[in-house]
Every structure is written in structure tokens, then in C-alpha cells.
XYZ file of C-alpha atoms in Angstrom:
188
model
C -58.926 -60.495 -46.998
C -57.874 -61.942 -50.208
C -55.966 -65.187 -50.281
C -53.004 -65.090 -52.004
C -50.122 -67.511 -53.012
C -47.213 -66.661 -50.763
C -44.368 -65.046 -52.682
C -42.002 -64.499 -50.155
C -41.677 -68.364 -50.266
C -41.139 -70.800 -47.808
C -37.705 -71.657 -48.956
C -36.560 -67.805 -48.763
C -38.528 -67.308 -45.065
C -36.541 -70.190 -43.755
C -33.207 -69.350 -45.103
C -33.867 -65.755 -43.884
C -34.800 -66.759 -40.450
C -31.410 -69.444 -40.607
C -29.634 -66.316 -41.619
C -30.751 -64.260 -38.986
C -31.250 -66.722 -36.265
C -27.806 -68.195 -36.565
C -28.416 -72.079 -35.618
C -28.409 -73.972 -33.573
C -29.329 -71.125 -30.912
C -32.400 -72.178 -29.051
C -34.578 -68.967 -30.845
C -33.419 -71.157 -34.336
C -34.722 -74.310 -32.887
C -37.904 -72.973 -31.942
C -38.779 -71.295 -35.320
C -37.734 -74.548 -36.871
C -40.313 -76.618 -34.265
C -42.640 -73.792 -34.992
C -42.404 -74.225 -38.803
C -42.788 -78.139 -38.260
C -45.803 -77.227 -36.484
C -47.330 -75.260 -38.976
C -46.606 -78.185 -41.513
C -48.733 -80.052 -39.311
C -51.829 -77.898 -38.929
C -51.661 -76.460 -42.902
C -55.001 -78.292 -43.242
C -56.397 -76.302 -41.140
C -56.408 -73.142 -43.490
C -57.536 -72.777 -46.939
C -54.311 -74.414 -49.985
C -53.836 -71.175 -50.992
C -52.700 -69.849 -47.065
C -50.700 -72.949 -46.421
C -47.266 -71.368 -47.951
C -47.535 -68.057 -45.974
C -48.227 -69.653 -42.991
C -45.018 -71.710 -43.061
C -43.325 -68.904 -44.270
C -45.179 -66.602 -41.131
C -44.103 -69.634 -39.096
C -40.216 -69.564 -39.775
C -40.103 -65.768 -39.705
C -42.179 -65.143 -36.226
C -39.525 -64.424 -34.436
C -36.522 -62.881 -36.521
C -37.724 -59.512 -34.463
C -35.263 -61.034 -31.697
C -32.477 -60.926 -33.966
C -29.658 -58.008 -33.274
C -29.728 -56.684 -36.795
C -33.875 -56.487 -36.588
C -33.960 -53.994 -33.161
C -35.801 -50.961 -33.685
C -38.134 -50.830 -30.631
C -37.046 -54.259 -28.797
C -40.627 -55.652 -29.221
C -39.794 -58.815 -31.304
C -43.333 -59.061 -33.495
C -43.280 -54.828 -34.306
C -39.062 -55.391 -35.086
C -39.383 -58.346 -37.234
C -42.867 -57.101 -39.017
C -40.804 -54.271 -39.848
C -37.905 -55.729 -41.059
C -39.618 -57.577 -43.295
C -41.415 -54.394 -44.679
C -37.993 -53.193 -45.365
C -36.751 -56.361 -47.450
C -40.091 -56.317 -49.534
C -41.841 -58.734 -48.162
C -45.721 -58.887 -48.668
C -48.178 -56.615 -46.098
C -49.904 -59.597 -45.325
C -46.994 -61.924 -44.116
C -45.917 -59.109 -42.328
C -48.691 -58.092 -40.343
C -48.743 -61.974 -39.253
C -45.488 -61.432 -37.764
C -46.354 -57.985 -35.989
C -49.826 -59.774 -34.563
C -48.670 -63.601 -33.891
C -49.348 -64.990 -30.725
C -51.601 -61.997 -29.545
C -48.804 -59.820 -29.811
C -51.968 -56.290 -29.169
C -52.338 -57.911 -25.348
C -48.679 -57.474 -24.792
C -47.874 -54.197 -27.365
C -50.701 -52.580 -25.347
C -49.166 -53.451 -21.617
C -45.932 -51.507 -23.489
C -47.516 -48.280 -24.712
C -46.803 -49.721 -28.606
C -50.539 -49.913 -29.410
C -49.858 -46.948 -32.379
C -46.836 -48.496 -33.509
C -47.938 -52.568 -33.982
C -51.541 -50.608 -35.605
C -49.331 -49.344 -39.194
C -49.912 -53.767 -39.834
C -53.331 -54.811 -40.269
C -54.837 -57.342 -37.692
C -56.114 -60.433 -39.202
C -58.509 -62.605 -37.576
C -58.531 -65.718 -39.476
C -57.839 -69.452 -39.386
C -54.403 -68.507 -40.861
C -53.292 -66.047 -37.843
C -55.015 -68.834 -35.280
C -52.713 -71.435 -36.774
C -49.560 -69.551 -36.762
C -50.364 -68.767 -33.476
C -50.876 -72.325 -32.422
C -48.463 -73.512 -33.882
C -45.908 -71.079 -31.439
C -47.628 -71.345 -29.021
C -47.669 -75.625 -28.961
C -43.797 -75.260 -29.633
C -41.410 -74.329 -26.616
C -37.574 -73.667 -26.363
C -35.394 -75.862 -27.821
C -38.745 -77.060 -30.616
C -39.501 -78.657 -28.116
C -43.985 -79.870 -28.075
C -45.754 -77.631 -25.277
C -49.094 -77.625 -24.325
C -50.376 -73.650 -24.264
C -50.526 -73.493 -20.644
C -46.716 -74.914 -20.395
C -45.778 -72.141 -23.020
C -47.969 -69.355 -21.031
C -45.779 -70.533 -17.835
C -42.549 -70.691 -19.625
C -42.768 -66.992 -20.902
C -44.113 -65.374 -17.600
C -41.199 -67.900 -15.624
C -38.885 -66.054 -18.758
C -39.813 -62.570 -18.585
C -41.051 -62.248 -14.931
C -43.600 -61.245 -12.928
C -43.521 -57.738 -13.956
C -42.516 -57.657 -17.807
C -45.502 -56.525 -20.029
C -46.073 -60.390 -20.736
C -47.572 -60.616 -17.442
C -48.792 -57.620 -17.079
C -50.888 -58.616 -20.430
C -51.534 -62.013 -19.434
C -55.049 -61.826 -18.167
C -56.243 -60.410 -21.323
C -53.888 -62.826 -23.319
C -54.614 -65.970 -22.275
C -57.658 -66.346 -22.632
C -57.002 -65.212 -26.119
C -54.456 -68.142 -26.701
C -56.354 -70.771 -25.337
C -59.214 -69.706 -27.503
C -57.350 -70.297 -30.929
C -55.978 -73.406 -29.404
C -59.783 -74.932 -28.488
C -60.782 -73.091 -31.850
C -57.396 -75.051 -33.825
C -58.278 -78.290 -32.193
C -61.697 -78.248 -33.532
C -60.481 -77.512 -36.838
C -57.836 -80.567 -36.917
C -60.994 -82.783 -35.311
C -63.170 -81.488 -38.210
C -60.515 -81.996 -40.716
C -59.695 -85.745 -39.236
C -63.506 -86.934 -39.615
């Protein structure tokens, strides 16, 4: 995949999700822990990825926004919502795929749907994912496997979250080992 500057800045990503979010709801103070995260772990991914990440980070979640509903599957909504204000393919497939988004759009028969945004397997997509998945309500740090508890404890024992959740979790805690090593390798 080419790398590309971001051009959907940071600046506009954050004021989007601050428009759409409405602070200082707890979905705002995640994104803006999840942004702070992805500060954090830009190193991680090649300079020229470290703006759309940030931007990827503050916009992850704008699918949960009212104005954003088109299926009520936050990454699908908010990848398409972006689409629709002009925002690059790339930034929004990392929306419609963060956080292994195809474990849990498979559990709800939206396999087809999340597929019109390209899946990228990268260090980029592994740290936007880390970086949501190391940030819980509130912004507040979680390890993965408090954030995998939190969401099935949120959604319930038979939402598509857990009914993805074998396949997903091991998927999370992958990037997280595979983010770790990165930040080790980075550190030496």
C-alpha cells in the first residue's frame, strides 16, 4: 500500500470527532485517550503514517455518533461517513477494520458490507488498534484483556462481540505482543 501524507489532517479528524462526539461524553474521552495513545506509539509506524494514524485514532469511533447510523455497526457507520465527507479510502478503511472489526462484522452477517473498505494489515492498522484497545472508558489506560472484559461485561454474553470473541482475541492480543515488540525494538 502506498504511504501517503495524511490529508484529512489531524487537526480536522479531531475537531470532527469533538463535533460529533460532543465532549465530555465518555465515547469523547476515549477517542481523546485513544488519540494520546497513538501519539505515543507513532514510532512504531513509518513518518509518513504517523498523521493518519492520529487522525484514524480520533475518528475510530464517530460510527457511534447519532448523525453517523446507517447499519448501527460503529466501524462500517463511521468508515462510511467519512466516505461521504471526502475523506481519503485509506483512513477510512482504518476506521471500518480497527480493532478487528471482520471477527465481529462476521458474527453480524455484515461481512459484504465492511468488504466495499480495503483491509490493511500493517504496522499502521496494529497501532491504531492498540492504541483502542490499551485505552478504556473514560481514556482511561487498559491492559487488552481489561478492554476484552469491559466490552463483553458492555455488550453481553450474547451480542456479536462475544459471539466473535474466540476468533477476536486472539487477534488483539497478537497486535498487542506484535506492538510491544515494536516499541522494545524502537527503545533499544
Amino acid at each position: 500500500m502506498t504511504r501517503t501524507a495524511c490529508v484529512f489532517g489531524v487537526e480536522h479528524a479531531e475537531e470532527l470527532a469533538r463535533t460529533l462526539l460532543r465532549p465530555p461524553t465518555e465515547r469523547w474521552q476515549h477517542s481523546a485517550g485513544v488519540a494520546a495513545r497513538a501519539e505515543q506509539v507513532a514510532g512504531t509506524v513509518d513518518e509518513a503514517d504517523r498523521e493518519i494514524l492520529v487522525a484514524a485514532a480520533w475518528l475510530h469511533d464517530i460510527g457511534y455518533a447519532r448523525q453517523t447510523h446507517d447499519t448501527g455497526f460503529h466501524p462500517l457507520d463511521g468508515a462510511r461517513y467519512l466516505r461521504r465527507q471526502g475523506a481519503p479510502g485509506r483512513l477510512c478503511s482504518l476506521v471500518a477494520h480497527h480493532s478487528g472489526a471482520r471477527y465481529v462484522a462476521e458474527a453480524r452477517g455484515l461481512t459484504a458490507e465492511l468488504a466495499e473498505f480495503p483491509l490493511e494489515v500493517s504496522a499502521l492498522s496494529d497501532a491504531l488498534t492498540y492504541a483502542d484497545q490499551t485505552v478504556g472508558p473514560h481514556g482511561r489506560p487498559y491492559s487488552v484483556e481489561q478492554r476484552l472484559a469491559e466490552a463483553l461485561d458492555r455488550h453481553g454474553p450474547d451480542s456479536p462481540q462475544a459471539r466473535a470473541y474466540l476468533t477476536r482475541a486472539p487477534y488483539l492480543l497478537g497486535v498487542a505482543a506484535r506492538v510491544r515488540q515494536r516499541l522494545l525494538i524502537r527503545a533499544a
